[in-house]
Coordinates of C-alpha atoms and ligand atoms in Angstrom, one line a residue:
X1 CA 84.3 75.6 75.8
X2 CA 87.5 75.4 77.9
X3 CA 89.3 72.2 78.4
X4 CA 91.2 72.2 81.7
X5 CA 93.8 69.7 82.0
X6 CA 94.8 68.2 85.2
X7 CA 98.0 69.9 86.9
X8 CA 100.3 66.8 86.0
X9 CA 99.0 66.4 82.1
X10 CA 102.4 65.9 80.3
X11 CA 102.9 68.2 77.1
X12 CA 102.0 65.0 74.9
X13 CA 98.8 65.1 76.4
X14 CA 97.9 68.4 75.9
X15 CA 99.5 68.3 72.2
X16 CA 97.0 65.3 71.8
X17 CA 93.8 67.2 73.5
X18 CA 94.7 70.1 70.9
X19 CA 95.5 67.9 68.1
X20 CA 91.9 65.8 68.6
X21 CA 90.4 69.5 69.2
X22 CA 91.9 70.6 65.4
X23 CA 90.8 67.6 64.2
X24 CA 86.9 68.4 65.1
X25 CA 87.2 71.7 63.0
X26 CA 87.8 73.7 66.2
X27 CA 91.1 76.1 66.8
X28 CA 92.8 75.4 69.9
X29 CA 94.3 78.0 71.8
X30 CA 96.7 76.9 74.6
X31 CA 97.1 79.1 78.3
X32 CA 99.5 77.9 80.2
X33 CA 99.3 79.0 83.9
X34 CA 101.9 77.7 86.8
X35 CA 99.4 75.4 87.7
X36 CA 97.9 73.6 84.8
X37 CA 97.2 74.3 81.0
X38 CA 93.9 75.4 80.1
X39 CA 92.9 74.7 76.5
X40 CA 90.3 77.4 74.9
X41 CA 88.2 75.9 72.3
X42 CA 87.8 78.5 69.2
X43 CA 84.9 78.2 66.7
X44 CA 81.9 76.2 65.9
X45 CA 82.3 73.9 69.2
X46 CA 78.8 72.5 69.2
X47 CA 80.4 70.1 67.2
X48 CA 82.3 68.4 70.1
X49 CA 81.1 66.1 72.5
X50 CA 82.3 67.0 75.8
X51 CA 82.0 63.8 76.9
X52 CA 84.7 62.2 73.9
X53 CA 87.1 65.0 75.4
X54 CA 86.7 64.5 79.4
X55 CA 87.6 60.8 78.7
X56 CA 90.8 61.6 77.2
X57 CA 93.6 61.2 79.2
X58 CA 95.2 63.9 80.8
X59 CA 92.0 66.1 80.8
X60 CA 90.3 67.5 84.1
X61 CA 86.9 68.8 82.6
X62 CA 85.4 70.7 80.6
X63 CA 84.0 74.1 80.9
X64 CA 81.2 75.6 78.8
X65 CA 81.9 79.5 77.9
X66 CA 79.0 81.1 77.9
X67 CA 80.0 84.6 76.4
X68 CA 80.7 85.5 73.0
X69 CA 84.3 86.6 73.5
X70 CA 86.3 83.9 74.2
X71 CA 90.1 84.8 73.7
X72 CA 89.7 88.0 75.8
X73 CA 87.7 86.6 78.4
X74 CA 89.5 85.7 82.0
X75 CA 88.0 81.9 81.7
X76 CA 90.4 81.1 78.6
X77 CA 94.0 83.2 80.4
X78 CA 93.0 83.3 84.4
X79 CA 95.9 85.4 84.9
X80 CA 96.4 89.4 84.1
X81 CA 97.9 89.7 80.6
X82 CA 101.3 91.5 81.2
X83 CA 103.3 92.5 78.0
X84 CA 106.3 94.5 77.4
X85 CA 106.3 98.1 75.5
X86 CA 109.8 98.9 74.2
X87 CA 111.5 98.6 78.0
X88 CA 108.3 99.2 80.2
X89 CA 105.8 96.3 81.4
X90 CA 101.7 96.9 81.1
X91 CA 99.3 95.4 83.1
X92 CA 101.6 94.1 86.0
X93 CA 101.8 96.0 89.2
X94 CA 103.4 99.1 87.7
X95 CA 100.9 101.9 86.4
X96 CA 101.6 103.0 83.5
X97 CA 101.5 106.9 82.6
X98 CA 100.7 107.6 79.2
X99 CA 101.0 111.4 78.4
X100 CA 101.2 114.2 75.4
X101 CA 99.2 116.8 73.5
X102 CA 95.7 115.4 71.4
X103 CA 97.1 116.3 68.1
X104 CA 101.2 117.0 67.0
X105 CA 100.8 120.6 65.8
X106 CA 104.9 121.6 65.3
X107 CA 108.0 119.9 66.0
X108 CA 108.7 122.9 68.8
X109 CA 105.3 121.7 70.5
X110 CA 105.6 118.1 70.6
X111 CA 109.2 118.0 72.0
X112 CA 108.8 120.7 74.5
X113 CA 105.6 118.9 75.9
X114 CA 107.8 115.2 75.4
X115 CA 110.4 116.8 77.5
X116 CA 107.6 118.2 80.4
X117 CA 105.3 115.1 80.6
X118 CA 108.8 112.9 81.0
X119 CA 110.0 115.2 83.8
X120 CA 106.5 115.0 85.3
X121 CA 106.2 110.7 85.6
X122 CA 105.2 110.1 82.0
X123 CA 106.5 106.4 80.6
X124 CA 104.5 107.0 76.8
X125 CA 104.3 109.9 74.6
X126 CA 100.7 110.9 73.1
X127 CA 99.9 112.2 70.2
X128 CA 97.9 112.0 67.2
X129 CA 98.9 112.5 63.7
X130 CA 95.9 111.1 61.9
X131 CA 92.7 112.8 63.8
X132 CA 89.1 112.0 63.2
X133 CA 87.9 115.3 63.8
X134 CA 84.1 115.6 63.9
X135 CA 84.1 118.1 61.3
X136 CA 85.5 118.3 58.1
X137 CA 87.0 121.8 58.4
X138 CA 88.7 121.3 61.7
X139 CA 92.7 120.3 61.8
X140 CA 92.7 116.9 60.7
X141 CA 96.4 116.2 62.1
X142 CA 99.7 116.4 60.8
X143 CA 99.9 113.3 58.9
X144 CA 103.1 111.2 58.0
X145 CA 104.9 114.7 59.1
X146 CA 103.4 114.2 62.9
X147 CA 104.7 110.9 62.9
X148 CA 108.7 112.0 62.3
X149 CA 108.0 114.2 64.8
X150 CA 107.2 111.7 67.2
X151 CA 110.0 109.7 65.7
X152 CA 112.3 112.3 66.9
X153 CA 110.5 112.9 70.4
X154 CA 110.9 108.9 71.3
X155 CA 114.8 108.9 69.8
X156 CA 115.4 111.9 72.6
X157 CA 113.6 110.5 75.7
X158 CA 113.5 107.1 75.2
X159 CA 109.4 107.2 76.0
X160 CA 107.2 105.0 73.4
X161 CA 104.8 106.6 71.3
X162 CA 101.6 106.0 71.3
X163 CA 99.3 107.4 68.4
X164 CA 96.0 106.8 66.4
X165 CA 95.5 104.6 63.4
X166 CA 92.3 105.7 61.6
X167 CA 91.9 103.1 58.3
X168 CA 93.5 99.7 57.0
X169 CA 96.1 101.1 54.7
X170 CA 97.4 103.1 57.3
X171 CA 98.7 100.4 59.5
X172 CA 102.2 99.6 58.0
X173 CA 102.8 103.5 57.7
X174 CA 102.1 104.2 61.5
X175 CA 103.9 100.6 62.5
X176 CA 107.2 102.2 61.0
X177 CA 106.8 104.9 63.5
X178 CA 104.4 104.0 66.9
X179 CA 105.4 101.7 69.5
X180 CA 101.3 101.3 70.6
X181 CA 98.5 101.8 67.7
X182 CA 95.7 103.7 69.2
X183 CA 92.4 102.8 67.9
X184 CA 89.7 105.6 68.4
X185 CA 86.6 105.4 69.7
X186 CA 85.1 106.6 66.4
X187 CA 86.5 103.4 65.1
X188 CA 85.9 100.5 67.6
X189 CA 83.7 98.6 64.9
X190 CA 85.9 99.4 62.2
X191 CA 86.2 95.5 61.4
X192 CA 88.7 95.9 58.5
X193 CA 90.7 97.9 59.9
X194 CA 90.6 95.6 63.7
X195 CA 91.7 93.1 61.2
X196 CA 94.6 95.1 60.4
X197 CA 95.8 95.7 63.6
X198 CA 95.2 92.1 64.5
X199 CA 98.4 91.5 62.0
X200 CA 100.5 94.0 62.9
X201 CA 103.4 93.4 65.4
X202 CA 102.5 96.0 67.7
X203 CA 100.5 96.3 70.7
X204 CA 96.9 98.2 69.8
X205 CA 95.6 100.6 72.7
X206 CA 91.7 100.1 71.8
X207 CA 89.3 102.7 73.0
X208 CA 85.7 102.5 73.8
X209 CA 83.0 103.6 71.3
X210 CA 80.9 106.6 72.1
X211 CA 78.5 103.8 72.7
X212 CA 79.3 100.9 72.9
X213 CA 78.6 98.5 75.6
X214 CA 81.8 96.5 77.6
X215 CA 80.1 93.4 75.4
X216 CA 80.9 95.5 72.2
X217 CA 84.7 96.7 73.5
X218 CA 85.3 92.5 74.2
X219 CA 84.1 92.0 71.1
X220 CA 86.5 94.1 69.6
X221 CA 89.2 93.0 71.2
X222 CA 88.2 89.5 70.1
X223 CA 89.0 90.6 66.5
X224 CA 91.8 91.8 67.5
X225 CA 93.1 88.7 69.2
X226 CA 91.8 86.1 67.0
X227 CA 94.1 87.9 64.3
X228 CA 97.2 87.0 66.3
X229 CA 97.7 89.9 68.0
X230 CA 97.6 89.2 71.9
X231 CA 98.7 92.5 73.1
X232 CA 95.4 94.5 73.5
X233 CA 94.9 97.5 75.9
X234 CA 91.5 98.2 76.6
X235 CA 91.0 101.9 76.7
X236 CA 87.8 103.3 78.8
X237 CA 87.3 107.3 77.8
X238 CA 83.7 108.0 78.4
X239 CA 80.7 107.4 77.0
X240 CA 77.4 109.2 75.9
X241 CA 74.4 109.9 78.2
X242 CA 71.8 112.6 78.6
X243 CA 74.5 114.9 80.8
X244 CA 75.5 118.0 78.8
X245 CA 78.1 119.3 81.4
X246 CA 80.6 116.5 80.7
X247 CA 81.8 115.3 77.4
X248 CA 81.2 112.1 78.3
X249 CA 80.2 110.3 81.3
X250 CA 83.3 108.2 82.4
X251 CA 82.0 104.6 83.1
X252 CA 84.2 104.0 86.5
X253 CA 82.2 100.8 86.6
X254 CA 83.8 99.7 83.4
X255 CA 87.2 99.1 85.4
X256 CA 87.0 96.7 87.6
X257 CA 84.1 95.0 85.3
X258 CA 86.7 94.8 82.6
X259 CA 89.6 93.6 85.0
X260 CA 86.7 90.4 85.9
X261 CA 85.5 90.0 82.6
X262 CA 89.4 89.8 80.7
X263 CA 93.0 89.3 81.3
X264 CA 93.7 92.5 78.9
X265 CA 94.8 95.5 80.9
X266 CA 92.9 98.0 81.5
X267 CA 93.9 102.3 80.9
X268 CA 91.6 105.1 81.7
X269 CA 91.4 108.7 79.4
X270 CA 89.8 110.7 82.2
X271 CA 90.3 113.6 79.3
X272 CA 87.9 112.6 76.8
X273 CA 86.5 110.9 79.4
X274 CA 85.0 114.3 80.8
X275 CA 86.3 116.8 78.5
X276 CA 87.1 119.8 81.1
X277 CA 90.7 120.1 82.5
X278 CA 89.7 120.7 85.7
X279 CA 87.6 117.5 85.8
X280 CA 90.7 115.3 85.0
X281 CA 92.8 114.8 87.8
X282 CA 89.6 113.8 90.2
X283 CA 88.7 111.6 87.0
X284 CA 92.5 110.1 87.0
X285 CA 91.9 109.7 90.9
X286 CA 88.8 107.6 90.7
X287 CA 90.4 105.3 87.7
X288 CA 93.6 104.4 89.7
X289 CA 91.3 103.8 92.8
X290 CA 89.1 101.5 90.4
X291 CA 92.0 99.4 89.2
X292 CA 93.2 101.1 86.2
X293 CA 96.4 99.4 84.7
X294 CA 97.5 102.7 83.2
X295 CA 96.0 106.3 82.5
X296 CA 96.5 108.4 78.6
X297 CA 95.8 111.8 79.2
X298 CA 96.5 115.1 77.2
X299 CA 99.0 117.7 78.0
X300 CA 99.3 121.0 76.1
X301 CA 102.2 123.7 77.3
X302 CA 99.3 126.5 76.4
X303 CA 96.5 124.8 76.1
X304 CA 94.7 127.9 75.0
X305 CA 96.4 127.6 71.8
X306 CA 95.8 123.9 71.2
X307 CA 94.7 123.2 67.8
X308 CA 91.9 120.6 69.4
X309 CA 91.1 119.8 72.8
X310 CA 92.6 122.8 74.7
X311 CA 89.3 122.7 76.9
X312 CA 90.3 119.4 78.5
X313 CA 94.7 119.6 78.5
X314 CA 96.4 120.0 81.2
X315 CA 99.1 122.4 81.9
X316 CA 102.2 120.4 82.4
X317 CA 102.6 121.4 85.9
X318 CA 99.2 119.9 87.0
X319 CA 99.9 116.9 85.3
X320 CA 103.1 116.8 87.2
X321 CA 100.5 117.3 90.4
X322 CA 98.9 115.1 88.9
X323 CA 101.2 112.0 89.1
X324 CA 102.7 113.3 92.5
X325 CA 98.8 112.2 94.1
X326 CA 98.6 109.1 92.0
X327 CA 101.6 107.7 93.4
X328 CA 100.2 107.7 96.7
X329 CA 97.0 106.1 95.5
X330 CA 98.6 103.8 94.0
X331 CA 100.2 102.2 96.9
X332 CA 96.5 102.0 98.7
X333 CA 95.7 99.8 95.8
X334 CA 99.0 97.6 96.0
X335 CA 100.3 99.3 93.2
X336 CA 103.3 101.6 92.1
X337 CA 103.9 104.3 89.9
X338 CA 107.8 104.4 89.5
X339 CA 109.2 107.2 88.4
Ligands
PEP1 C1 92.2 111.1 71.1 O1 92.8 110.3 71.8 O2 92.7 112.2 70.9 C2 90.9 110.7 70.6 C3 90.5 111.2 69.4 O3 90.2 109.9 71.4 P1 88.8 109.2 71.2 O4 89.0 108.3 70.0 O5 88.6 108.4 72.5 O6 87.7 110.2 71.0
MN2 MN1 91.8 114.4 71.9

């Protein structure tokens, strides 16, 4: 349940709801909006009389929450989650462009594309060091190597870098080097490893499992949260149907479903998303349109040479098309993308 206090409840008030709340076996979680605090009730809260709560003073009512994620959902923190990223803000009015090549393949390629993606709007770097590659003989990423790199491609542009985690022990190796720990879609149910990230002191760009319902992503985020860590991105990049001429399907709905479900901001990969180039920048479109906080998308200089997902980079002077037509939709949506 949520307790909602009433708009003049004093903080001794609300330190006694929580307290009582604590007391009951419960974890209380405390939002607290211009208005009036809102106190989300964590764990086994059949327990509580809602009654015994409503009659202490300083308390509004009570709310039952029906669904099974509680700290991401929009009932327990009514307003958008904004957070910063080393110097830029996500999930306010600014989109955020997040940009770079799927994998790190040379120190030449990573800060040649840094330097075009910056030029073109980009705020974040891409890149993966660690890949989960669907086969076993297929480039599995750079490693510890592809994170130096990266090092060195934030330390000249001053862009964060955003790249993927794949297991547990991972974590304090990638949190050396990555501003934003990307968890694939091939690991939105890794529980261990959502525990992990849940510790670390970093924000955790979450993506969407091949298939896995919104319900499933919340829940994920949920793990997440409930670890400590309150800076989640959700990360919408496709997912699996019967259609063989995309990738994957891109779930537009999931946008503005997410944005009225949670308070966690909301980025679109319309690259994995469809998995052909020339599918992405209608894709990127559409998100922005939808309400999209912030798009990640891949950038290759040749991406007829890329050492995984050529088929769906863009060139770097699309992208910088690209972000030229976002700009103007994102002012129809009462947005901006700065440069
Ligand atoms: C990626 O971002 O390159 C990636 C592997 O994405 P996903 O986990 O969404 O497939
Ligand atoms: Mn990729």
């Amino acid at each position: 349940m949520i307790v909602i206090m009433r708009h003049n409840a004093s903080t001794a008030e609300v330190a006694n709801v929580a307290a009582r709340i604590e007391q009951l076996g419960c974890q209380a979680h405390l939002s607290e909006g211009s208005e009036r605090t809102i106190i989300g009730v964590i764990g086994n809260d059949r327990a509580i009389d809602k009654a015994h709560i409503e009659m202490m003073s300083g308390v509004e009512r009570t709310v039952p929450v029906l669904r099974p994620f509680k700290l991401a959902s929009r009932d327990f923190h009514p307003m958008d989650s904004v957070f910063p990223i080393n110097g830029i803000s996500i999930g306010g009015k600014e989109i955020v462009m997040m940009a770079g090549p799927c994998a790190v393949e040379s120190r030449e390629q990573l800060l040649e594309t840094a330097e075009l993606v910056k030029a073109a709007g980009s705020h974040v770097l891409r890149g993966g060091a660690f890949k989960p590659r669907t086969s076993p003989y297929s480039f599995q990423g750079m490693g510890e190597a592809g994170l130096r790199i990266l090092a060195e491609a934030r330390q000249k542009t001053g862009m964060p870098v955003v790249t993927e985690v794949m297991s547990p022990e991972q974590v304090p190796l990638v949190t050396t080097y990555a501003d934003i720990l990307q968890i694939g879609a091939r690991n939105m149910q890794n529980y261990a490893l959502l525990h992990a990230v849940g510790e670390a002191q970093r924000p955790v760009l979450l993506k969407r499992g091949l298939m896995s319902t919104i319900e499933e992503l919340l829940m994920s985020a949920e793990y997440i949260l409930s670890h400590g860590n309150q800076r989640v991105i959700l990360c919408e990049r496709g997912i699996r149907t019967f259609e063989t001429y995309t990738r994957n399907t891109l779930d537009i709905n999931a946008v503005p479903l997410l944005k009225q479900l949670s308070h966690l901001p909301v980025v679109v990969d319309p690259s994995h998303g469809t998995g052909h180039w020339n599918l992405v920048a209608p894709a990127a479109r559409a998100a922005i349109a939808a309400g999209a906080d912030g798009l990640i998308i891949e950038v290759h200089p040749r991406p007829e040479e890329a050492m995984s997902d050529g088929e769906q980079s863009l060139r770097p002077d699309r992208f910088a098309e690209l972000v030229e037509t976002l700009r103007i939709i994102a002012v129809a949506v009462d947005r901006t993308l700065e440069p």
